[in-house]
Short mmCIF file of C-alpha atoms in Angstrom, two decimals:
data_model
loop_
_atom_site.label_atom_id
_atom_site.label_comp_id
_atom_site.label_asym_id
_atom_site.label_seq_id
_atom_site.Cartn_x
_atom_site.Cartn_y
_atom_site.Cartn_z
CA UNK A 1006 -26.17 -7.29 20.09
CA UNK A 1007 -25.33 -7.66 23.97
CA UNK A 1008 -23.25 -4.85 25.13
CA UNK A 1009 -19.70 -5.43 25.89
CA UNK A 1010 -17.91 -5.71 29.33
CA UNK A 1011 -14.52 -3.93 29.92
CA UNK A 1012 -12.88 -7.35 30.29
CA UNK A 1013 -14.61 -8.56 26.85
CA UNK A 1014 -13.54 -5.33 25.25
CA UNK A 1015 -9.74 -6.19 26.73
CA UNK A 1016 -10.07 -10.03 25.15
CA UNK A 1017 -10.45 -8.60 21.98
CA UNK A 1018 -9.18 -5.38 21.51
CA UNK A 1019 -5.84 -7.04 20.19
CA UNK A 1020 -7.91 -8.75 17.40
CA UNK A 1021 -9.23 -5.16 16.43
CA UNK A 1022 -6.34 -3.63 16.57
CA UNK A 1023 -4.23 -6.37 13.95
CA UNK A 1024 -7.67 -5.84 11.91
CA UNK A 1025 -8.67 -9.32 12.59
CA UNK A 1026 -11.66 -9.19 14.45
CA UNK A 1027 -15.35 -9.74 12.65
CA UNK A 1028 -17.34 -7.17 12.03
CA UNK A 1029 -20.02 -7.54 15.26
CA UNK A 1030 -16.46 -7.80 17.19
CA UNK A 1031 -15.30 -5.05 15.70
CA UNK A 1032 -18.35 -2.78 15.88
CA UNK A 1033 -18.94 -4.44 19.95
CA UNK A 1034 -15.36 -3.29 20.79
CA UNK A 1035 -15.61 0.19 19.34
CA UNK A 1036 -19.24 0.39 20.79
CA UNK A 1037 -17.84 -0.20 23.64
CA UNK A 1038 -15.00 1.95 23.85
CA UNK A 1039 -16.78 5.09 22.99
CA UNK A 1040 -18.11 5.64 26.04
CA UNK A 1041 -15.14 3.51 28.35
CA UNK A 1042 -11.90 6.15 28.48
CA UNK A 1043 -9.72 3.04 29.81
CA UNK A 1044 -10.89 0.97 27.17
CA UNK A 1045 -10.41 3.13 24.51
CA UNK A 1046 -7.09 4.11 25.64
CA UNK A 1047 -6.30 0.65 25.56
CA UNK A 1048 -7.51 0.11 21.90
CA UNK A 1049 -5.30 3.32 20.96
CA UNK A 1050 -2.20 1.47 22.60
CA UNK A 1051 -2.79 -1.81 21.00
CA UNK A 1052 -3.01 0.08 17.67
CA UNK A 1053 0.19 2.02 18.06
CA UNK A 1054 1.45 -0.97 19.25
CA UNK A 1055 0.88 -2.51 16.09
CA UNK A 1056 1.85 0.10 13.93
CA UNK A 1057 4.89 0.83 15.87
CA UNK A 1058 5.74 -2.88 15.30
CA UNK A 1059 6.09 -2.21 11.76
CA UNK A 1060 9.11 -0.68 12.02
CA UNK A 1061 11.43 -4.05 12.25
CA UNK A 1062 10.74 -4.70 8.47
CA UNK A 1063 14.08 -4.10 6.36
CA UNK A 1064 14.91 -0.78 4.24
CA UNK A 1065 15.20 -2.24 0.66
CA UNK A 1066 15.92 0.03 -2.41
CA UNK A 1067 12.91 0.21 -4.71
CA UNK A 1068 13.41 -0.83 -8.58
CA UNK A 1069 15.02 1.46 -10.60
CA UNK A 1070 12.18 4.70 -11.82
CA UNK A 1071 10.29 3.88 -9.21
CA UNK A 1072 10.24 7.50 -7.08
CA UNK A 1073 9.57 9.34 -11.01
CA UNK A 1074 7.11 6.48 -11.77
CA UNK A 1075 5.27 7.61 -8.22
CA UNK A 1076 5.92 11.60 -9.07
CA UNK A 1077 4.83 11.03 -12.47
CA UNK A 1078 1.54 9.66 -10.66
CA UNK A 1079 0.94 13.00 -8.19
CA UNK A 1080 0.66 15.59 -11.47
CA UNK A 1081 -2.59 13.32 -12.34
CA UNK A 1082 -6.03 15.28 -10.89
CA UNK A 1083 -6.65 17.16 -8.19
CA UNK A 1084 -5.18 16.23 -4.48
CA UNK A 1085 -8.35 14.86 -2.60
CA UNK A 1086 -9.45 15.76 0.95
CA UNK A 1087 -10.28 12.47 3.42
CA UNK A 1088 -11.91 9.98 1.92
CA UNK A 1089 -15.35 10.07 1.36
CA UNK A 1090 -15.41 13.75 0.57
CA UNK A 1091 -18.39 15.07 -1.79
CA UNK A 1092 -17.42 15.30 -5.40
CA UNK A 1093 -15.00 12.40 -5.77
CA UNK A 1094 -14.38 11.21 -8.75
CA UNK A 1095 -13.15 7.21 -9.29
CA UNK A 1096 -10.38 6.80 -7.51
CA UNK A 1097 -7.70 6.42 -10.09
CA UNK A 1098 -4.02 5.42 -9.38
CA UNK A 1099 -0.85 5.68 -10.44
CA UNK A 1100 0.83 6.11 -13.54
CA UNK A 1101 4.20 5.74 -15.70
CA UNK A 1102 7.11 4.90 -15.72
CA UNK A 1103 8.00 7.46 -19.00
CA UNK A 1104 11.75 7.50 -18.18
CA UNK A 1105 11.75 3.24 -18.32
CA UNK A 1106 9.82 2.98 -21.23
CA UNK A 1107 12.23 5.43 -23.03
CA UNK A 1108 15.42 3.67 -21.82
CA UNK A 1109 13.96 -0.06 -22.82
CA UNK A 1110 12.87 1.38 -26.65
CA UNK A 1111 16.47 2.79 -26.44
CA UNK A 1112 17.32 5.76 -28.79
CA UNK A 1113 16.80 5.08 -32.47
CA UNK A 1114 12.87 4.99 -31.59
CA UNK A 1115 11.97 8.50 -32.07
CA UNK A 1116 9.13 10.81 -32.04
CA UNK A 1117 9.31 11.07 -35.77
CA UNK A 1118 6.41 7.98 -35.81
CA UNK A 1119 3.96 10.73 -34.30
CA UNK A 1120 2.91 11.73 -37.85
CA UNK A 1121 0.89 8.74 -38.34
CA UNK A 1122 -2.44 8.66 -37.55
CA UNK A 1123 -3.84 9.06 -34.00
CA UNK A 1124 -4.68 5.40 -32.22
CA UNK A 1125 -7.10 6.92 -30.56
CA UNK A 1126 -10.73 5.71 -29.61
CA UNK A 1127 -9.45 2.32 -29.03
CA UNK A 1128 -12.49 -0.12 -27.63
CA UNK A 1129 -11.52 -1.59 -23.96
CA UNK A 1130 -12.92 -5.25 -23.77
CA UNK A 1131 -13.41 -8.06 -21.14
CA UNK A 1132 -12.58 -11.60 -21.78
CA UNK A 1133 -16.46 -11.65 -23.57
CA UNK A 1134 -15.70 -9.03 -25.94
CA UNK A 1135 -17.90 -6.80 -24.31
CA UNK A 1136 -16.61 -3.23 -24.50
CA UNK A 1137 -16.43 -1.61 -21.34
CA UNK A 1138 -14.33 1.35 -21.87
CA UNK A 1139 -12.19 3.35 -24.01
CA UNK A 1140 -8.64 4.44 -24.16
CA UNK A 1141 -7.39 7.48 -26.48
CA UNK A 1142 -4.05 9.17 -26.76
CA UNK A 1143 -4.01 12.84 -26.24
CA UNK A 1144 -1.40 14.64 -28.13
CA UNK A 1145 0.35 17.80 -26.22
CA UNK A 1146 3.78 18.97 -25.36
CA UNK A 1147 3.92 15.33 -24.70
CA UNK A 1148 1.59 12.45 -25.44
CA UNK A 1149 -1.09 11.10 -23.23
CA UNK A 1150 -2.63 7.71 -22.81
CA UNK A 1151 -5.86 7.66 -21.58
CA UNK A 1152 -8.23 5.09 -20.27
CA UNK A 1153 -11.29 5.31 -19.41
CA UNK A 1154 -13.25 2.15 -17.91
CA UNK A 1155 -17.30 2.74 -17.28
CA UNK A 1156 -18.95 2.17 -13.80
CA UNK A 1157 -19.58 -1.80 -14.43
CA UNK A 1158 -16.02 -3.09 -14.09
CA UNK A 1159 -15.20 -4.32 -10.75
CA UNK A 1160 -13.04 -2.57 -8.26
CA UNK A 1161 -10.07 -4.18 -9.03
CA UNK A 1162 -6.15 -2.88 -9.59
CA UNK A 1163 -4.99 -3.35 -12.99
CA UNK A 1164 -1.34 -3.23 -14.02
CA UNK A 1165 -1.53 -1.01 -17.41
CA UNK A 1166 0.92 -2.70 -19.90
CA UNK A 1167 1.29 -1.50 -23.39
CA UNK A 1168 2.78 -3.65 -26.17
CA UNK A 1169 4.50 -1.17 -29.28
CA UNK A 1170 5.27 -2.06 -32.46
CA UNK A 1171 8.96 -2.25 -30.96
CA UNK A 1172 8.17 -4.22 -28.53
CA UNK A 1173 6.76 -5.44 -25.43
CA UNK A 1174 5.15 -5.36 -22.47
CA UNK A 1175 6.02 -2.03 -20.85
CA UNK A 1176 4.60 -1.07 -17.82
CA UNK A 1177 2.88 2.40 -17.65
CA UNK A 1178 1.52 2.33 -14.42
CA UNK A 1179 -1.41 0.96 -11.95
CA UNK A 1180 -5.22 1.82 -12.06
CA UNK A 1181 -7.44 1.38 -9.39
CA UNK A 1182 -11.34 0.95 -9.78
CA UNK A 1183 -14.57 1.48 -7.59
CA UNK A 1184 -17.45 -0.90 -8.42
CA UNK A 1185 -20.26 1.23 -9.93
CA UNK A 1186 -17.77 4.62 -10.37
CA UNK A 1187 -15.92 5.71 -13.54
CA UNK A 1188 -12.58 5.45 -13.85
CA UNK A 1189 -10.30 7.78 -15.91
CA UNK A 1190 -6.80 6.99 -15.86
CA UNK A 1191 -4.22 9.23 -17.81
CA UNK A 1192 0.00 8.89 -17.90
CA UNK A 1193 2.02 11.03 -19.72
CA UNK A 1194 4.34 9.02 -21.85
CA UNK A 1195 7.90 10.12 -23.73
CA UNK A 1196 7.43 7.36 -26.43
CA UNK A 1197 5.59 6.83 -29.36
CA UNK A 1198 2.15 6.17 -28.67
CA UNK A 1199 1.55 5.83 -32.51
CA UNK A 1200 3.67 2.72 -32.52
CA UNK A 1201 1.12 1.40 -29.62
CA UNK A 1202 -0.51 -2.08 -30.85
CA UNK A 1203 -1.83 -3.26 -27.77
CA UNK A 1204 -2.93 -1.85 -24.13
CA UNK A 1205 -3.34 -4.61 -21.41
CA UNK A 1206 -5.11 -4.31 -17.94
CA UNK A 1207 -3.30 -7.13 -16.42
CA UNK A 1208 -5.02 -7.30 -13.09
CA UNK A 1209 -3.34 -7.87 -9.93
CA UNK A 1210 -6.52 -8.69 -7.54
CA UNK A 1211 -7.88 -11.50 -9.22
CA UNK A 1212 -10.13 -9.77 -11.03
CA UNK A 1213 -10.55 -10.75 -14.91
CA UNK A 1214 -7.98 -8.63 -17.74
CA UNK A 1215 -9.05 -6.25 -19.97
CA UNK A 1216 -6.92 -5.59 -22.89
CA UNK A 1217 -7.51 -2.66 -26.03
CA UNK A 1218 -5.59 -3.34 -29.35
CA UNK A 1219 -5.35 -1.27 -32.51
CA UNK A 1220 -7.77 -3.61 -34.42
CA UNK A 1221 -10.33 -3.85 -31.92
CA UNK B 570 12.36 17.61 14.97
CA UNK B 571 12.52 14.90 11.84
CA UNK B 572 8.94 14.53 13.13
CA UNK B 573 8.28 17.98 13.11
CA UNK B 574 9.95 18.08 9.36
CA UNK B 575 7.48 15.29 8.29
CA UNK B 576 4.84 16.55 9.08
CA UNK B 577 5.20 19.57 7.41
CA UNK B 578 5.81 17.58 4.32
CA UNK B 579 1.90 16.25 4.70
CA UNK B 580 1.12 19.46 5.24
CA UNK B 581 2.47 20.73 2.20
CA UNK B 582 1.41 17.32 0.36
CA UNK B 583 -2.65 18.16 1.71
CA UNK B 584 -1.87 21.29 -0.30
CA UNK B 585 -0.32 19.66 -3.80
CA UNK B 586 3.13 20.66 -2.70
CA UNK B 587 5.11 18.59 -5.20
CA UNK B 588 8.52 19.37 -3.59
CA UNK B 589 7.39 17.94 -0.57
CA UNK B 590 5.85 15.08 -2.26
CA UNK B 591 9.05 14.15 -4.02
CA UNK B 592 10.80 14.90 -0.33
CA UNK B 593 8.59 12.24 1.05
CA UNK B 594 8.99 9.84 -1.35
CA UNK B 595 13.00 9.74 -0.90
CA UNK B 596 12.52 9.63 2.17
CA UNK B 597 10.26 6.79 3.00
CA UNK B 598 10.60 4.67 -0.33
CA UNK B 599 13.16 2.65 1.24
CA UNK B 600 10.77 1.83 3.98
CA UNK B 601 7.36 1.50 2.27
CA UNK B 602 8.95 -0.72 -0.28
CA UNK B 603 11.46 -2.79 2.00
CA UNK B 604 7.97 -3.58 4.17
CA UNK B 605 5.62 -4.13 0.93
CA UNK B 606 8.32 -6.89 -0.12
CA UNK B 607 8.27 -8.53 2.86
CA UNK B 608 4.17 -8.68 3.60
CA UNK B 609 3.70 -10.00 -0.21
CA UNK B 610 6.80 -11.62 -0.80
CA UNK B 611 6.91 -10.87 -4.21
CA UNK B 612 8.82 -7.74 -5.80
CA UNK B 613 6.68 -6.77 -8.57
CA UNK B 614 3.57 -6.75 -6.19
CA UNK B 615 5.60 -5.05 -4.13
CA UNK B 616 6.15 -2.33 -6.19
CA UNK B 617 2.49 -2.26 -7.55
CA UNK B 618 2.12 -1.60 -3.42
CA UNK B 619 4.08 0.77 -2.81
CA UNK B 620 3.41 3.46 -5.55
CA UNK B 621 -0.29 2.81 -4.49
CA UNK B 622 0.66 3.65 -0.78
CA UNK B 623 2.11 6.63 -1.82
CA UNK B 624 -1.05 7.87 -3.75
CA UNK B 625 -2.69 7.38 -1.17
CA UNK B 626 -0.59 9.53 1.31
CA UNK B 627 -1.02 12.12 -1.97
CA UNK B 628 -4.67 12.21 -1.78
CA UNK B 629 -4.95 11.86 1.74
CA UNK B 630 -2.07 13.60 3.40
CA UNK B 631 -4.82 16.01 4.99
CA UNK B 632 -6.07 13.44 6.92
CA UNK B 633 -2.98 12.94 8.76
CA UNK B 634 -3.44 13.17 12.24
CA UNK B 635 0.16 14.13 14.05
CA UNK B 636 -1.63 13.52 17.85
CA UNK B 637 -2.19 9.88 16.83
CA UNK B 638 1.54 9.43 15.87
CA UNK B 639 4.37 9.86 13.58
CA UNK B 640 4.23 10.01 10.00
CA UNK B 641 6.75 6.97 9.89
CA UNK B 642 4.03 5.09 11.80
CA UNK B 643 0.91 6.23 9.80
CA UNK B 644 2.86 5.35 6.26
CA UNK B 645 4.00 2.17 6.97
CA UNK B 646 0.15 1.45 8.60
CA UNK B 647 -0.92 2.77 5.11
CA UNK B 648 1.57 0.23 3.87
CA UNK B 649 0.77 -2.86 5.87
CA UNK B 650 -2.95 -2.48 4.88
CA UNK B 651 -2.35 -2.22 0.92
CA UNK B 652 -0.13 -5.24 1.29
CA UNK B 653 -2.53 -7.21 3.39
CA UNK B 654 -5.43 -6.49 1.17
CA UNK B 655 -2.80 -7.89 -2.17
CA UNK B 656 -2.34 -10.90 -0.23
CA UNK B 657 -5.55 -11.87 0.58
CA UNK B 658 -6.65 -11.53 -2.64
CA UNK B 659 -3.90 -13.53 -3.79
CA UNK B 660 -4.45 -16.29 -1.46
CA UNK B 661 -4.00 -19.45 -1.58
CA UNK B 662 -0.40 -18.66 -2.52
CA UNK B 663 0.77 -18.32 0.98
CA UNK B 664 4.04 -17.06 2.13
CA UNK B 665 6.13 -19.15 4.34
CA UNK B 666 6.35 -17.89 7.49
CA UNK B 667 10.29 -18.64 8.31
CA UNK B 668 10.73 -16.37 5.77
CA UNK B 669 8.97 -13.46 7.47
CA UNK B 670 10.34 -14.48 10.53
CA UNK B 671 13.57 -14.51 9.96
CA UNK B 672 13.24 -10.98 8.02
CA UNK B 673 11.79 -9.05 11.44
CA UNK B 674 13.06 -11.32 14.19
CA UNK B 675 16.14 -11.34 16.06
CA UNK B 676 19.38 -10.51 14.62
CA UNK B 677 17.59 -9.55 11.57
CA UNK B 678 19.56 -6.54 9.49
CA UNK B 679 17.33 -2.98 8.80
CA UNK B 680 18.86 -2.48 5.17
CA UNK B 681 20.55 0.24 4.31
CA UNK B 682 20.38 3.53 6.08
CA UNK B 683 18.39 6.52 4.61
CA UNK B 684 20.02 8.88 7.13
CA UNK B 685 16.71 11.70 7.25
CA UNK B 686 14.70 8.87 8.35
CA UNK B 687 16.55 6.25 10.31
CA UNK B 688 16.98 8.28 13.72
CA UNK B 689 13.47 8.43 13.50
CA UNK B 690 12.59 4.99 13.57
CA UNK B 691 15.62 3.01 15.10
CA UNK B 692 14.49 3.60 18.92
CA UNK B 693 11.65 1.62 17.57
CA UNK B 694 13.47 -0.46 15.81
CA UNK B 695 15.58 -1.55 18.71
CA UNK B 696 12.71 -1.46 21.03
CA UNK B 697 10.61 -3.27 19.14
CA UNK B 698 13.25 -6.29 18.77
CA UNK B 699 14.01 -6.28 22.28
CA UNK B 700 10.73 -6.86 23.14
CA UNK B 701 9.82 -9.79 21.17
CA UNK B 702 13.00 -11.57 21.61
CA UNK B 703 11.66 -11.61 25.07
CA UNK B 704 8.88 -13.39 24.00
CA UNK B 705 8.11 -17.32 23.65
CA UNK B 706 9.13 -18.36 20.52
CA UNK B 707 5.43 -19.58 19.95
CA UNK B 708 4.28 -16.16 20.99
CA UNK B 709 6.93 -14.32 18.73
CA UNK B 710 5.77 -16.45 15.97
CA UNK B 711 2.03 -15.59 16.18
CA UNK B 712 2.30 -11.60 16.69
CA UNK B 713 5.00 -11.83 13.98
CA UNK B 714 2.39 -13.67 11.57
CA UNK B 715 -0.63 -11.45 12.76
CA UNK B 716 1.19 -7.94 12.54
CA UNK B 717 3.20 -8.56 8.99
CA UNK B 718 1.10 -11.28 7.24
CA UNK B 719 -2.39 -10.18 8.70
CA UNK B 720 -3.08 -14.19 9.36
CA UNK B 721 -6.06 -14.51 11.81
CA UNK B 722 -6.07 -16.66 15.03
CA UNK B 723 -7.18 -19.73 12.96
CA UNK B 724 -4.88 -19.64 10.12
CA UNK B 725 -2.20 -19.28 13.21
CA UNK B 726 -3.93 -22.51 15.02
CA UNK B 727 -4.01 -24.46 11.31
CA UNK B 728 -0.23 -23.84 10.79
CA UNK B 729 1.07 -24.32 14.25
CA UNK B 730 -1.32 -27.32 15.12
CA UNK B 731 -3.05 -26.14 17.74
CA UNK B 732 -6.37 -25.16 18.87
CA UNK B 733 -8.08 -22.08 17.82
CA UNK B 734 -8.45 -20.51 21.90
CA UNK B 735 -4.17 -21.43 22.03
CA UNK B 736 -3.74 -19.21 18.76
CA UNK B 737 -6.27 -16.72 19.90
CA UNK B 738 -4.40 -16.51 23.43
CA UNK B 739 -0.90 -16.33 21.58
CA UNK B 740 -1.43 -13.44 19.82
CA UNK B 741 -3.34 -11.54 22.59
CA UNK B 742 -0.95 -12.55 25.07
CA UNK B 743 1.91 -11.61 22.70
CA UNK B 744 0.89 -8.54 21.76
CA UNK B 745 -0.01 -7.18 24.84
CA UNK B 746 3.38 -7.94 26.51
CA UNK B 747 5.38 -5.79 23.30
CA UNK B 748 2.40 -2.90 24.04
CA UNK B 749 3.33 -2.88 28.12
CA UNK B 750 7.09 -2.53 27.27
CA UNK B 751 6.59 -0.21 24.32
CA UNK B 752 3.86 2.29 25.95
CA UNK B 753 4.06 3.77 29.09
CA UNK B 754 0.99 2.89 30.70
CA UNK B 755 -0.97 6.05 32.07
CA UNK B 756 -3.19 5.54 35.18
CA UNK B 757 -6.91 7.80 34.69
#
């Protein structure tokens, strides 16, 4: 790779810093700008420039449950250090929107359902049938629906829904997988698990769905 | 001192502070959300977004680095690079343009006011306006596209017509202007 000039490091430091440069560009520019002061002042301005930019998008209020859907999310696991850190496990997101899913099965839906047996163990399958994971229901204070997907399904965000007995779908939150890592994903949820029929991984990347059901 | 206040929210976030999580969230949901909707243009996505962005600010709050810049800034970077990443997956299902355009150009309205947070953000906010207003509209257009949607030089030359080096200059050209009205510069 030839070495960069200041002036080629100025052509494309805008590119790098709206993440649109390709990766020799990239890596040339940063090369570059390690050991240039100017230039790397000038890829720090473009970047806040950027960022700053941001600002002009509108303030728009957020569906209702969202900010206890995203709480609900935090009291999952350990906070992590910077990314990368030693010890990670899958990186597993977000979680459940308990207070929705009790207002949309409205009251006469109770917890008296919870003395029928335990869903748990439910087989996780791709489109092929294969199984590639698990989910369970952990019973507490409060019930807990737990998935667990094994290292082979591609990173990929899935949109957990759940379909009950009294109807469906009902969102419980997001889960985020690594290729080749693990993923547990737990959400504590005020309904009644037991009346659970159906768990859906509807994904949002493209990536194929996954789905558990009682029967399977 | 709103600064000062945010950042001792991350601080207290690095550490599993759950007050100052939920703090954080009120505070910037309006924000991470209102820009989520209008990268991916579609409100569920959206939302999918935005409780990912704040996980991430969860996990990684202790990477937070207050000498690069505010924590408004850093968030909605977080944001713009979840939202980005949704999109392109979601490609071909592209989002028209006008629409962005007419969301952060110009005469465009902020939303409604979350008081803790607007004085923080509206010098930008009114900075950041004035500046590209003062830019050709096909410059506008292309820093607009490049900063929001993420679209590269080419996607920029395919939908305005034009050649790839014109596209490329645009959004150089553009964004340098906004960064020499918006940054001091500082002569070594």
């Amino acid at each position: 790779m030839t070495a960069l000039t200041c002036d080629g490091c100025r052509e494309l430091g805008p590119d790098v810093a709206l993440g649109l440069a390709s990766g020799p560009d990239r890596a040339a520019v940063l090369e570059h700008a390690l050991g240039c002061r100017d230039c790397r002042r000038d890829l720090e301005d473009l970047t806040e420039t950027v960022e700053r930019s941001l600002v002009l998008a509108p303030r728009v209020e957020p569906p209702a449950g969202f900010e206890s859907a995203v709480l609900a999310s935090f009291g999952r696991g350990p906070v992590e250090g910077p990314v990368g850190r030693v010890g990670r496990v899958g990186r597993v997101a977000l979680v459940a929107a308990a207070a929705l899913l009790l207002a949309a099965l409205g009251i006469g839906v109770g917890w008296s359902v919870l003395h029928r047996d335990q869903p748990a163990g439910w087989a996780v399958r791709d489109r092929a049938g294969a199984v590639v994971g698990r989910v369970d229901v952990e019973r507490g204070d409060r019930a807990t629906l737990v998935v667990h997907l094994d290292g082979g399904v591609p990173a990929a965000t899935y949109r957990v829904e759940c379909d009950y007995e009294a109807g469906g779908p009902y969102r419980a939150g997001v889960v985020v997988t690594e290729a080749g890592r693990p993923t547990e994903w737990r959400a504590t949820v005020d309904v009644p698990v037991y009346d659970l029929r159906r768990v859906r991984l509807v994904s949002t990347t493209g990536a194929p769905n996954l789905e558990a059901t009682v029967d399977g | 001192m709103l600064t000062a206040a945010d950042e001792a929210l991350l601080a207290g976030i690095a550490v599993g502070d759950e007050d100052a999580a939920r703090t954080f969230v009120r505070r910037y949901q309006h924000r991470v959300y209102g820009l989520a909707v209008t990268i991916v243009g579609d409100r569920q996505l959206a939302e999918d977004v935005a409780q990912e962005v704040f996980l991430r600010v969860w996990r990684h709050a202790g990477a937070f680095d207050a000498r690069r810049g505010g924590a408004a800034t850093w968030v909605l970077a977080v944001t713009r690079n979840a939202a980005i990443d949704a999109i392109r997956v979601r490609r071909p299902v592209m989002l028209d343009p006008g629409v962005i355009l007419a969301l952060v150009g110009p005469g465009a309205e902020a939303g409604p006011d979350q008081p803790e947070e607007a004085a923080v953000t509206d010098d930008d906010l009114h900075r950041v306006r004035d500046l590209l207003a003062l830019l050709p509209a096909e410059q506008r257009s292309a820093v607009v596209l490049a900063t929001y949607l993420g679209w590269t030089a080419a996607e920029v030359a395919e939908h305005d017509d034009i050649p790839l080096g014109t596209a490329k200059t645009r959004i150089r050209t553009g964004l340098r202007k906004v960064r020499a009205g918006l940054i001091p510069e500082v002569t070594s």
